[in-house]
Tab-separated table of C-alpha atoms in Angstrom:
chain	number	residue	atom	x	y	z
K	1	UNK	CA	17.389	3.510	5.837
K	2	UNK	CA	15.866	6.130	7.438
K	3	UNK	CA	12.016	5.955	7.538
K	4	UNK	CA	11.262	9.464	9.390
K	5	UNK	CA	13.597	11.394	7.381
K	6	UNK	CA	11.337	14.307	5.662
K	7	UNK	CA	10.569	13.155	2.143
K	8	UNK	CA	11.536	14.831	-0.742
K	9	UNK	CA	9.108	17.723	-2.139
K	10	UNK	CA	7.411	16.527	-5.262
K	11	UNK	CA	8.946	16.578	-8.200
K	12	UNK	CA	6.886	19.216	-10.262
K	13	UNK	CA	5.205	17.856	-13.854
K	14	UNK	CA	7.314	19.341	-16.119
K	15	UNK	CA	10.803	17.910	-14.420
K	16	UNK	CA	8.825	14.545	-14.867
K	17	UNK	CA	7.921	15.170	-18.630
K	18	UNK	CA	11.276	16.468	-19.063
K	19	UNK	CA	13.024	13.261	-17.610
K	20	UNK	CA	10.996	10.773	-19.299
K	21	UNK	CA	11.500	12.457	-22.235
K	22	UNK	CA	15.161	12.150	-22.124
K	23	UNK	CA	14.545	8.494	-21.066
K	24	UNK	CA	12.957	7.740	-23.977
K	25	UNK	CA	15.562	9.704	-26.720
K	26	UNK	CA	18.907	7.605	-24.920
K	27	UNK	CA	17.425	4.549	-25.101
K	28	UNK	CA	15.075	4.788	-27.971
K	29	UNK	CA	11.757	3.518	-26.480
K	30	UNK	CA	8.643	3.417	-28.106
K	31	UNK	CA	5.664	5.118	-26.956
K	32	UNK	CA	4.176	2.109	-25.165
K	33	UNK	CA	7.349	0.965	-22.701
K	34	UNK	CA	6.677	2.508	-19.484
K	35	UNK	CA	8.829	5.135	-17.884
K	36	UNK	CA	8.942	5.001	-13.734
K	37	UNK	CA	10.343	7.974	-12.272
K	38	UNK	CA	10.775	8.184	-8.042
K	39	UNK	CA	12.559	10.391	-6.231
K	40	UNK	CA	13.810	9.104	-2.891
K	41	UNK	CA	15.467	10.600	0.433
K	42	UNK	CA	18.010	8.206	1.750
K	43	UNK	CA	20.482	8.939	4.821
K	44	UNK	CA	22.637	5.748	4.415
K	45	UNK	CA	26.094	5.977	4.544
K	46	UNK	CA	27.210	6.178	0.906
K	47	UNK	CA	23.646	6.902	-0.403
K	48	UNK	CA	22.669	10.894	-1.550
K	49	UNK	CA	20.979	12.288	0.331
K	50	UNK	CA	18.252	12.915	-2.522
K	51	UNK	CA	18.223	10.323	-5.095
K	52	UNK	CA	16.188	9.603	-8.448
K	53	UNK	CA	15.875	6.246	-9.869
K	54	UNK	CA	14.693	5.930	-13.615
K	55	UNK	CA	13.313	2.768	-14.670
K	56	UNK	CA	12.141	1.243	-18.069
K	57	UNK	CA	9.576	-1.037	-17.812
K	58	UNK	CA	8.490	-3.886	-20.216
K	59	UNK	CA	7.306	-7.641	-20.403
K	60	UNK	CA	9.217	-9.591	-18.895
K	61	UNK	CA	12.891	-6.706	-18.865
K	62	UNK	CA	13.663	-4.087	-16.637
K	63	UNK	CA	16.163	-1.949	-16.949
K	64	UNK	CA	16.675	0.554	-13.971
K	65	UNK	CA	19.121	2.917	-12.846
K	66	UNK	CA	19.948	5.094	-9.725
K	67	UNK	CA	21.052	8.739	-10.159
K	68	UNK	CA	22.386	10.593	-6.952
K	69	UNK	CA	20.518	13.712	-8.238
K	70	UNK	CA	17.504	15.557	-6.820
K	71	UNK	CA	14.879	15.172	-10.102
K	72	UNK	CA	14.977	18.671	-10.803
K	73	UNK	CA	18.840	18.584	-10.832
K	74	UNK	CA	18.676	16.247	-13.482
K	75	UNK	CA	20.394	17.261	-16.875
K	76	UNK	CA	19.745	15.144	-19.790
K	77	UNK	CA	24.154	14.441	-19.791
K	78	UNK	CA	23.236	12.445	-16.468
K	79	UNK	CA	20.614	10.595	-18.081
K	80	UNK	CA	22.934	9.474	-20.603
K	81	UNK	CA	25.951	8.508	-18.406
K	82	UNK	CA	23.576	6.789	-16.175
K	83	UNK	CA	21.992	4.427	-18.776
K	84	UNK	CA	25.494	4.255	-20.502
K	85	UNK	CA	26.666	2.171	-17.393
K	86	UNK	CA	26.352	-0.530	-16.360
K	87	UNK	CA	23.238	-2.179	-13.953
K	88	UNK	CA	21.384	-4.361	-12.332
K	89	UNK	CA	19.044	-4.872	-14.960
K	90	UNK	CA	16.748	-8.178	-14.862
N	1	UNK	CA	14.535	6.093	2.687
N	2	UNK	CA	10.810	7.114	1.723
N	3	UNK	CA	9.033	6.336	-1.506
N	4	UNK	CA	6.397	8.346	-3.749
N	5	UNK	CA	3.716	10.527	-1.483
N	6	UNK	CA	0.506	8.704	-0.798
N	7	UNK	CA	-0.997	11.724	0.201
N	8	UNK	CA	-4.798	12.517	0.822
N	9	UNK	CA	-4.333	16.225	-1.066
N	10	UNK	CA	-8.256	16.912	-2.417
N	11	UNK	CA	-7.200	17.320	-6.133
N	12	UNK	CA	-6.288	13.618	-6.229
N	13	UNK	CA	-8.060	11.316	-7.925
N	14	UNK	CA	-9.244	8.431	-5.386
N	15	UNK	CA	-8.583	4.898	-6.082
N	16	UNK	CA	-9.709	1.696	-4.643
N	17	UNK	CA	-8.599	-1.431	-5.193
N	18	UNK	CA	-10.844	-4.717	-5.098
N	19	UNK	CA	-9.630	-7.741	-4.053
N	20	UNK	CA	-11.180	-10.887	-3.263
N	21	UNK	CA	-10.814	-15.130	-3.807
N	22	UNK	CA	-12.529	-16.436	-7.001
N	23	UNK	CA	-16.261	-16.433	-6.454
N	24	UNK	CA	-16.334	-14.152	-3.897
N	25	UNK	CA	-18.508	-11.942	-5.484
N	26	UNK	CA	-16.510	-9.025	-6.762
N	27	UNK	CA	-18.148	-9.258	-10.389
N	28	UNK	CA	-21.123	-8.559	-8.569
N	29	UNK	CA	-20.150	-5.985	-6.667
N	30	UNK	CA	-18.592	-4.463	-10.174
N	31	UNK	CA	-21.588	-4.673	-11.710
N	32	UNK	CA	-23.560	-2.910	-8.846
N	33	UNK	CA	-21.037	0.004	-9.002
N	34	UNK	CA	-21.323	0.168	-12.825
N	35	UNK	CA	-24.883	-0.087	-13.172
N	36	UNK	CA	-26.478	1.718	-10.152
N	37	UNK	CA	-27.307	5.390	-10.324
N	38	UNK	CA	-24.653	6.665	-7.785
N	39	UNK	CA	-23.743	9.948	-8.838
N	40	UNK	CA	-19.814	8.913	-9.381
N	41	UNK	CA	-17.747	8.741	-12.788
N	42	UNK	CA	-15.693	5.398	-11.838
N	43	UNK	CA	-13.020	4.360	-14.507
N	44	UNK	CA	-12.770	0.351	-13.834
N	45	UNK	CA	-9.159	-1.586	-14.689
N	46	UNK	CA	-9.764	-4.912	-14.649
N	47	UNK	CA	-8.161	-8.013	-15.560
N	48	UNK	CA	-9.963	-10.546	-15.424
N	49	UNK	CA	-10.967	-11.300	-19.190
N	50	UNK	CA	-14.308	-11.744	-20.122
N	51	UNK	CA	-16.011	-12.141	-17.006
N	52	UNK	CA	-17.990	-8.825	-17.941
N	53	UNK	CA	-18.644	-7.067	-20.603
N	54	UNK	CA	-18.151	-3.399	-19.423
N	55	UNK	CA	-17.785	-0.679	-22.190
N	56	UNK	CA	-15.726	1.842	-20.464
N	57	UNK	CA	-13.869	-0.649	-18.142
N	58	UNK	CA	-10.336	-0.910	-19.423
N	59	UNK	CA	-8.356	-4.470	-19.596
N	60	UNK	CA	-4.972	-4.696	-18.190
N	61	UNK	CA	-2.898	-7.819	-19.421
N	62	UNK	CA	-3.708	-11.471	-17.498
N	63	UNK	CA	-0.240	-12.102	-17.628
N	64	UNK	CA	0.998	-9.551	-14.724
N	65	UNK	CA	4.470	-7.691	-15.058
N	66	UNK	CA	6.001	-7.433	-11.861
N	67	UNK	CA	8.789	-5.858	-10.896
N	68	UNK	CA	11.239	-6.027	-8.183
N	69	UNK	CA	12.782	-2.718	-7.138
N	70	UNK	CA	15.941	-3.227	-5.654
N	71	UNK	CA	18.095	-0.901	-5.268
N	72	UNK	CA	19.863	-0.681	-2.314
N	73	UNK	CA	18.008	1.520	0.286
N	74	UNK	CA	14.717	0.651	-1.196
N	75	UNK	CA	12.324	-2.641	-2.025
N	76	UNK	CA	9.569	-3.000	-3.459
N	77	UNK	CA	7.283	-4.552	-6.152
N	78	UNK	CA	5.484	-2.498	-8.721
N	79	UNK	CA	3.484	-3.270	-11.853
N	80	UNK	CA	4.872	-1.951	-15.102
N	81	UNK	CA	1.162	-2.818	-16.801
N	82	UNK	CA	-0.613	-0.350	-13.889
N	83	UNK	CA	1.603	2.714	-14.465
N	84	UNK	CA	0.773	2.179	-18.250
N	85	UNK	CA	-2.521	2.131	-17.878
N	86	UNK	CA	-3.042	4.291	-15.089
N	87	UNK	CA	-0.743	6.868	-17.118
N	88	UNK	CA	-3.689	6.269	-20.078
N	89	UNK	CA	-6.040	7.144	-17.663
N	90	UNK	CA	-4.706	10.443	-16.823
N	91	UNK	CA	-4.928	11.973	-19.890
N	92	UNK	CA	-8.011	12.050	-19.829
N	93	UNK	CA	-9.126	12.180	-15.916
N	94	UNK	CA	-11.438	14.942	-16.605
N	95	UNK	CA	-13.727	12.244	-17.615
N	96	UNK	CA	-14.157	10.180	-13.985
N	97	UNK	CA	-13.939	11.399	-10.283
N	98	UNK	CA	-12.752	7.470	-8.825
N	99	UNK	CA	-10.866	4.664	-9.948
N	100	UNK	CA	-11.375	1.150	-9.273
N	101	UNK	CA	-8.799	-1.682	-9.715
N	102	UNK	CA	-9.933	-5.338	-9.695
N	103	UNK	CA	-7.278	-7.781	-9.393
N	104	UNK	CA	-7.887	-10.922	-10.273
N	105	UNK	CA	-8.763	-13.903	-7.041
N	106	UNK	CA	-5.171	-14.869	-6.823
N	107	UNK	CA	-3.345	-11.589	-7.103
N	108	UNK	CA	-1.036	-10.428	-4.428
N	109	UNK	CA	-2.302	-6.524	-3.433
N	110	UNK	CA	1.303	-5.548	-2.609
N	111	UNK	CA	2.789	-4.587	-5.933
N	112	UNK	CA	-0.443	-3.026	-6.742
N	113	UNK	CA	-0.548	-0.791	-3.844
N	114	UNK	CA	3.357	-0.545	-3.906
N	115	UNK	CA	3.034	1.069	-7.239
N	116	UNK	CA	1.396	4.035	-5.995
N	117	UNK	CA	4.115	5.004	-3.831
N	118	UNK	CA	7.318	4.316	-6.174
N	119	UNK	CA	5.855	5.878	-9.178
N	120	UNK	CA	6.061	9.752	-8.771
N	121	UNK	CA	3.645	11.033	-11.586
N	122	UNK	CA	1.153	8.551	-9.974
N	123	UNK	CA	1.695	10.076	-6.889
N	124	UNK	CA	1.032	13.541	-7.638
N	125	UNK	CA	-2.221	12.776	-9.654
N	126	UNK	CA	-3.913	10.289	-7.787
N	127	UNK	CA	-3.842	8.793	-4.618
N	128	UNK	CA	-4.909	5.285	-3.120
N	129	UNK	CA	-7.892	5.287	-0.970
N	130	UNK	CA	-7.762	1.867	0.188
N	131	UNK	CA	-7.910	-1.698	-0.413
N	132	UNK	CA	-11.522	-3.595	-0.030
N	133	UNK	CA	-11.472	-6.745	-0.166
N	134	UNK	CA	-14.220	-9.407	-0.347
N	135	UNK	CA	-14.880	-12.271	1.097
N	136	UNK	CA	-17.219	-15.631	0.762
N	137	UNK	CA	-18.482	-16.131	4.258
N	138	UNK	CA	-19.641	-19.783	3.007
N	139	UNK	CA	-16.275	-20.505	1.826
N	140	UNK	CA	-13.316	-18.116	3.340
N	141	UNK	CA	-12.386	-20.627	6.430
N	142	UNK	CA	-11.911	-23.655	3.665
N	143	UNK	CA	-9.633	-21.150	2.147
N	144	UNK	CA	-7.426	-19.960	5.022
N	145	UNK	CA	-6.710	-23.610	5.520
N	146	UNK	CA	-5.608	-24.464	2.417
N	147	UNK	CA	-2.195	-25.964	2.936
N	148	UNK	CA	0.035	-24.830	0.601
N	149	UNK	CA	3.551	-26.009	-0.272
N	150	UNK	CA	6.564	-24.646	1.650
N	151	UNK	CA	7.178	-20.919	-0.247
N	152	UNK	CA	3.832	-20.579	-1.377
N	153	UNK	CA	1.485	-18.008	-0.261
N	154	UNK	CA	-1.853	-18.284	0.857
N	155	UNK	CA	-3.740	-15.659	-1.109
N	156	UNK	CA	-6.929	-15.725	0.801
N	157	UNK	CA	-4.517	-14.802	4.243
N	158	UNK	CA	-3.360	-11.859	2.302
N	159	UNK	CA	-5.927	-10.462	0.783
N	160	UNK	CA	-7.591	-10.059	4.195
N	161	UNK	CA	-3.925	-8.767	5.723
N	162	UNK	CA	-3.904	-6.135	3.014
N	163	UNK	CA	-7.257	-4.617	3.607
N	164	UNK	CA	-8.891	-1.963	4.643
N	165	UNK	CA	-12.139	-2.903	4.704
N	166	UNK	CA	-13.625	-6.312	4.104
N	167	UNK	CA	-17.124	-6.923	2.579
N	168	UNK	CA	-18.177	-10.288	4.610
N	169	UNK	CA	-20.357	-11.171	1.386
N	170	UNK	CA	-22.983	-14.221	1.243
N	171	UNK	CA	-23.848	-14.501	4.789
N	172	UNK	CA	-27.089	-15.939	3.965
N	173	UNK	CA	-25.140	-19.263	2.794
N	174	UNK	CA	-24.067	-19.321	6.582
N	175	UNK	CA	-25.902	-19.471	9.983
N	176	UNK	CA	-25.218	-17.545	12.758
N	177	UNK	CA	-22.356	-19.741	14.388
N	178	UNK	CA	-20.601	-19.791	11.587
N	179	UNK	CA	-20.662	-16.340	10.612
N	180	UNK	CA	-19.442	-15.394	14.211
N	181	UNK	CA	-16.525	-17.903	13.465
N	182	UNK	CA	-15.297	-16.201	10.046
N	183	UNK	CA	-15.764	-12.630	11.941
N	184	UNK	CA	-12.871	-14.317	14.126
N	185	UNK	CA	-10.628	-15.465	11.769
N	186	UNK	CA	-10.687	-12.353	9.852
N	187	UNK	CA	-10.113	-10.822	13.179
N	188	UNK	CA	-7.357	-12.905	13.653
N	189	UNK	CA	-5.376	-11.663	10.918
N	190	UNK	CA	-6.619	-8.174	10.508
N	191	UNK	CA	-8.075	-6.214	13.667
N	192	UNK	CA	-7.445	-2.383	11.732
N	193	UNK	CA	-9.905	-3.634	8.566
N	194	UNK	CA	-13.690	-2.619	9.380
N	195	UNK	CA	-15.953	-5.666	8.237
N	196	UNK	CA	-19.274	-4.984	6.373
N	197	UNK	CA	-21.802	-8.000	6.281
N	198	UNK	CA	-23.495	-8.196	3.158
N	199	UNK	CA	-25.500	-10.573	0.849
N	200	UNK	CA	-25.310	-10.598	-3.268
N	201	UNK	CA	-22.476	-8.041	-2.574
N	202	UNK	CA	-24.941	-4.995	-1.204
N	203	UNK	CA	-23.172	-2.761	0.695
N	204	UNK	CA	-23.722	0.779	0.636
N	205	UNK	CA	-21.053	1.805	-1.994
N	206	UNK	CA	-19.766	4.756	0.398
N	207	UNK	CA	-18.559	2.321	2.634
N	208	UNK	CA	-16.320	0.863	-0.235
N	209	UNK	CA	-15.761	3.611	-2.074
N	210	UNK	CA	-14.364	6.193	0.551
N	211	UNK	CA	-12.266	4.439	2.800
N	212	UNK	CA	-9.591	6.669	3.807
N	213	UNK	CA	-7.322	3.828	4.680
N	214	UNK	CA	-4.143	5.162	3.017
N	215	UNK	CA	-5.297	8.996	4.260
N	216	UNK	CA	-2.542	9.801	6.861
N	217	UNK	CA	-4.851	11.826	8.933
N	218	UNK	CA	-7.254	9.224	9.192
N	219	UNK	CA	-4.546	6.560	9.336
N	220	UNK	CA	-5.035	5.143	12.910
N	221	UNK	CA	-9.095	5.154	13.682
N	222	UNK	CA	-8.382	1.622	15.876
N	223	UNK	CA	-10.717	0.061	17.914
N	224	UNK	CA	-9.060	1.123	21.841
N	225	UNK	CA	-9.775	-2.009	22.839
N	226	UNK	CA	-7.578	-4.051	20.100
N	227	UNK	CA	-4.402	-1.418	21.390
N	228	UNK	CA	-4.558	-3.059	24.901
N	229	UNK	CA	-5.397	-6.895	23.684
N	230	UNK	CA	-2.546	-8.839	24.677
N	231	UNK	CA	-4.644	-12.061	23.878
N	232	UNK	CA	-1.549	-14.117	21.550
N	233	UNK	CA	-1.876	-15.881	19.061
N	234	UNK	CA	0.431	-18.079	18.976
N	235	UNK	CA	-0.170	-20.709	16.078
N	236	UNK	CA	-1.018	-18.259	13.195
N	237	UNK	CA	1.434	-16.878	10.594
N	238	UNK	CA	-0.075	-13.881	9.754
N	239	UNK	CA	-1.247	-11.905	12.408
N	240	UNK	CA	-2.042	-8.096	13.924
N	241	UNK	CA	0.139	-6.559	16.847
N	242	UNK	CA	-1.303	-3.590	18.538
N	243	UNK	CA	1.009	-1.592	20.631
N	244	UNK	CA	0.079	1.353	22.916
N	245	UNK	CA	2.558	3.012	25.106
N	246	UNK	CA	2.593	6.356	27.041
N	247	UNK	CA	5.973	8.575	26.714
N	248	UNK	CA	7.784	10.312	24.375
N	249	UNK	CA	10.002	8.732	21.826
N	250	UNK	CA	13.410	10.040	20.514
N	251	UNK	CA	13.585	10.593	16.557
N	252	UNK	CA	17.032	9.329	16.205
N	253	UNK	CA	15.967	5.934	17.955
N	254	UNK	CA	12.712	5.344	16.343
N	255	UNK	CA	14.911	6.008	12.634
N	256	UNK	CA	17.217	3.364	13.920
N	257	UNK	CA	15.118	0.681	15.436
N	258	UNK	CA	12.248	1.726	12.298
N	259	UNK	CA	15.160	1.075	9.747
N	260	UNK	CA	16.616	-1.942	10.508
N	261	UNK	CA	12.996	-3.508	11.296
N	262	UNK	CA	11.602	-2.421	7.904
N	263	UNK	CA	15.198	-3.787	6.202
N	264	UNK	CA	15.265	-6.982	8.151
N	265	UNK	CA	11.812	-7.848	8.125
N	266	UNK	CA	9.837	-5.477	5.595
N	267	UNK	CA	9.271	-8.384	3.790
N	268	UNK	CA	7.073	-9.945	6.263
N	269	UNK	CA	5.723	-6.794	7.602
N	270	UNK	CA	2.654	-6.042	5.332
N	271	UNK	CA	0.456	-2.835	6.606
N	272	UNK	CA	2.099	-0.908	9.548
N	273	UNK	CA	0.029	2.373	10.537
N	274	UNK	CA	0.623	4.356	13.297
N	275	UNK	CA	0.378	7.718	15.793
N	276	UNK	CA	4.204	8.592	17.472
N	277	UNK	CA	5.007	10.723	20.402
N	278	UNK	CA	7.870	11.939	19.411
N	279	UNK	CA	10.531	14.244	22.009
N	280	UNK	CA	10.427	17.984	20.777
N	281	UNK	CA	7.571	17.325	17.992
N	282	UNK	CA	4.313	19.458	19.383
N	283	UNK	CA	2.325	17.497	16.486
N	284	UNK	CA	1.851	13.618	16.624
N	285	UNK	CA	3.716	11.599	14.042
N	286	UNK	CA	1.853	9.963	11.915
N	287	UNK	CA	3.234	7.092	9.829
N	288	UNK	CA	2.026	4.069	7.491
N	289	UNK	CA	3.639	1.575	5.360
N	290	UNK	CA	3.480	-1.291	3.171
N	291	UNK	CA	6.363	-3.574	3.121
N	292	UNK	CA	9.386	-1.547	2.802
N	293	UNK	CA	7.838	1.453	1.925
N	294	UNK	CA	7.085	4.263	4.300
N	295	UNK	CA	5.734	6.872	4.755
N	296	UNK	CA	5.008	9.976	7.831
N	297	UNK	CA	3.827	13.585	8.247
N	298	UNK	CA	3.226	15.826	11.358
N	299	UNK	CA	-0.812	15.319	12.049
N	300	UNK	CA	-2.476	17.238	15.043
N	301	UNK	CA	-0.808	18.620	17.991
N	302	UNK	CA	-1.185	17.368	20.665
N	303	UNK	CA	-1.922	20.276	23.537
N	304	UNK	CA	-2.885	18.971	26.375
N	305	UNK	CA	-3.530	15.165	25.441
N	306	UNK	CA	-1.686	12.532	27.245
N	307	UNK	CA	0.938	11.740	24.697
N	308	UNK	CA	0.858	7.912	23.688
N	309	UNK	CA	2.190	6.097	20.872
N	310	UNK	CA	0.264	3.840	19.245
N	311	UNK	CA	1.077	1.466	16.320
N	312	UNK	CA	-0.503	-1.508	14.775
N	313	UNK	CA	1.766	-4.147	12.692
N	314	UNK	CA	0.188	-6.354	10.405
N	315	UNK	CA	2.399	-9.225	8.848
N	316	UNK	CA	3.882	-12.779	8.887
N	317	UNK	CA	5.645	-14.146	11.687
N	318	UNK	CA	4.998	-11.298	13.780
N	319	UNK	CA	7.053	-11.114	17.184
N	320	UNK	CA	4.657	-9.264	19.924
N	321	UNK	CA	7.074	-9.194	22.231
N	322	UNK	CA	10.385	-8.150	20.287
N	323	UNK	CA	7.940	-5.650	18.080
N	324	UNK	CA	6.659	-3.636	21.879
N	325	UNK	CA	10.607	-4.105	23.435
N	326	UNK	CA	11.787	-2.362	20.008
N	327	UNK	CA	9.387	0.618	20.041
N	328	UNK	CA	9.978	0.693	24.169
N	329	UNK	CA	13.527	1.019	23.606
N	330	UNK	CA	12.732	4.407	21.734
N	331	UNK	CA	11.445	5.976	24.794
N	332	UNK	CA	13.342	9.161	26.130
N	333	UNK	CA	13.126	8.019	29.885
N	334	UNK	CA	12.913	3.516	29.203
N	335	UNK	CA	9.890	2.747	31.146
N	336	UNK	CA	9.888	-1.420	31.906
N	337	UNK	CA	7.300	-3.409	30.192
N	338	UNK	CA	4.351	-4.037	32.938
């Protein structure tokens, strides 16, 4: 972890619309199960340097995954490889 | 590894969260900020059911979700139930100018204010102003002292760690003696938080209401004299550490020694704020986390100011000592500790 690396820029609305969206579609969600989307600069050894993590969240389940993607680099085929393996869901 | 932007940018919508034990008066303070004539559109999220009847104050779930984010460079805590309703809220934020969150007495603050940093569309719509949080004068020492089994927080401790700002409410229920005595214990665990006396919870609501604590360029307004207290405190758990030292610092070192403190003892480490010197940066560096999560930006340069480094940690188990030798050992020329 590198606290005083520069943080990412923000990811713009529409990449966030965009990626929720495609959240929802894979996995099916109804309107009501919350979507987090965070983009995060790590410099660990083995992490991206830019990373995006996608969580579903809902009573009591969360399902969450880590894609090594800037937000905006994001194609909906990521999305869908990312949630089709496996996690550390709780 | 830094989280969502907590970022003072004008076109955010402020929020404050209200903490406080049960009966400390925070329904009365809600009340006074829903009923006076203040000039301010203020969605409330509340959850505490039926303790008022408020037609435009919206009712997140008693039972909290919680969620731990782990994920191997970051940790953290969020609430699913906030980013839904806060997400609500947006859609239709042309209809207030503030939020207000009240948790209920026995909340912890640090998923709630965690939440604004992890969550990105949060992030870019609204931003956190601070957290208030109130306190029975009458009753707050009985509370601090409750003994709690091993692994269970004390609530009251971290509501005051947490804050900003602390409204000191019912101090006509103590004498002067007393008071004086609860103005020390707070101070004992929080010496950044600005205290506000009041009685039936009136306190000017600008004093609550714009706060700044979370504002990066208003992140370090410390008392001086706290920075050069080296008074210990040896027999409480949660305490403040103030460090002030001249010199410049190198980047590389403060990432290193920053890291591995945040990743071995973010946990414990609940408000850090702070002003670097840092070699080759004409600005000053300034920084502010909760937990884990962390976050800087350039500030003002510094011209011809003497450049010091100041940062205040506010946590469990604190270490004075190890805490100063760490951020020492990022100087660019090591000066000994006096």
């Amino acid at each position: 972890m590198q606290p005083l690396a520069a943080r990412p820029a923000p990811v713009p609305p529409d990449v966030l619309d965009r990626l929720r969206r495609w959240v929802r579609t894979t996995l099916g969600l109804g309107a009501d199960e919350t979507v987090l989307v965070s983009q995060l600069r790590c410099r660990d050894a083995g992490c991206a340097p830019v990373e995006t993590v996608l969580a579903v969240l809902r009573p009591g389940d969360r399902l969450s995954r880590t894609v090594p993607l800037p937000a905006d680099w994001i194609s909906v085929a990521d999305v869908q490889r990312a949630f089709a393996s496996p996690g550390s869901d709780s | 590894m830094t989280g969502g932007v907590v970022g003072a940018a004008t076109d955010k919508v402020p929020v404050t969260v209200l903490t406080g034990f049960l009966g400390s008066g925070k329904t009365t303070l809600l009340n006074r900020i829903l009923t006076e004539q203040h000039g301010r559109r203020i969605a409330v999220i509340e959850n505490e059911f039926g303790e008022i009847g408020i037609d435009d104050a919206l009712v997140i779930d008693a039972e909290e979700e919680v969620f731990e984010m782990n994920n191997g460079c970051i940790c953290c805590t969020v609430r699913g139930d906030l980013i839904r309703i806060l997400g609500t809220l947006m859609r239709r934020k042309d209809r207030f100018d503030h939020i207000l969150i009240e948790t209920t007495g026995l909340a912890d603050p640090a998923p709630v204010a965690q939440t604004f940093f992890m969550d990105d569309e949060i992030g870019s719509q609204l931003r956190l102003d601070g957290i208030i949080t109130l306190v029975d004068a009458a009753h707050l020492i009985q509370h601090l002292d409750d003994e709690r089994p091993e692994g269970v927080e004390n609530e009251a401790v971290e509501q005051i760690a947490f804050a900003d700002r602390i409204v000191l409410n019912k101090t006509d229920l103590v004498d002067a003696d007393q008071l004086a005595e609860v103005r020390r214990r707070i101070g004992e665990i929080n010496r950044l938080a600005d205290v506000h006396e009041a009685v039936q919870a009136a306190v000017d609501l600008d004093a609550v209401l714009d706060v700044g604590g979370f504002d990066l360029t208003r992140a370090l307004d410390l008392d001086p004299a706290f920075m050069t207290d080296t008074e210990h405190q040896h027999d409480l758990t949660v305490t403040s550490v103030g460090i002030e030292l001249p010199g410049e610092l190198v980047i590389e070192q403060l990432n290193d020694w920053l890291g591995e403190l945040l990743a071995e003892k973010g946990v414990d480490i609940f408000r850090s704020k702070g002003i670097l010197a840092v070699r080759g940066m004409p600005e000053r560096y300034v920084f502010q986390g909760v937990h884990m999560l962390f976050d800087g930006t350039q500030g003002e340069p510094w011209g011809t100011a003497e450049r010091v480094s100041r940062a205040v940690f506010i946590g469990r188990d604190l270490d004075r000592a190890e805490l100063e030798a760490g951020l020492r050992g990022c100087l660019a020329v090591p000066v000994p500790a006096a």
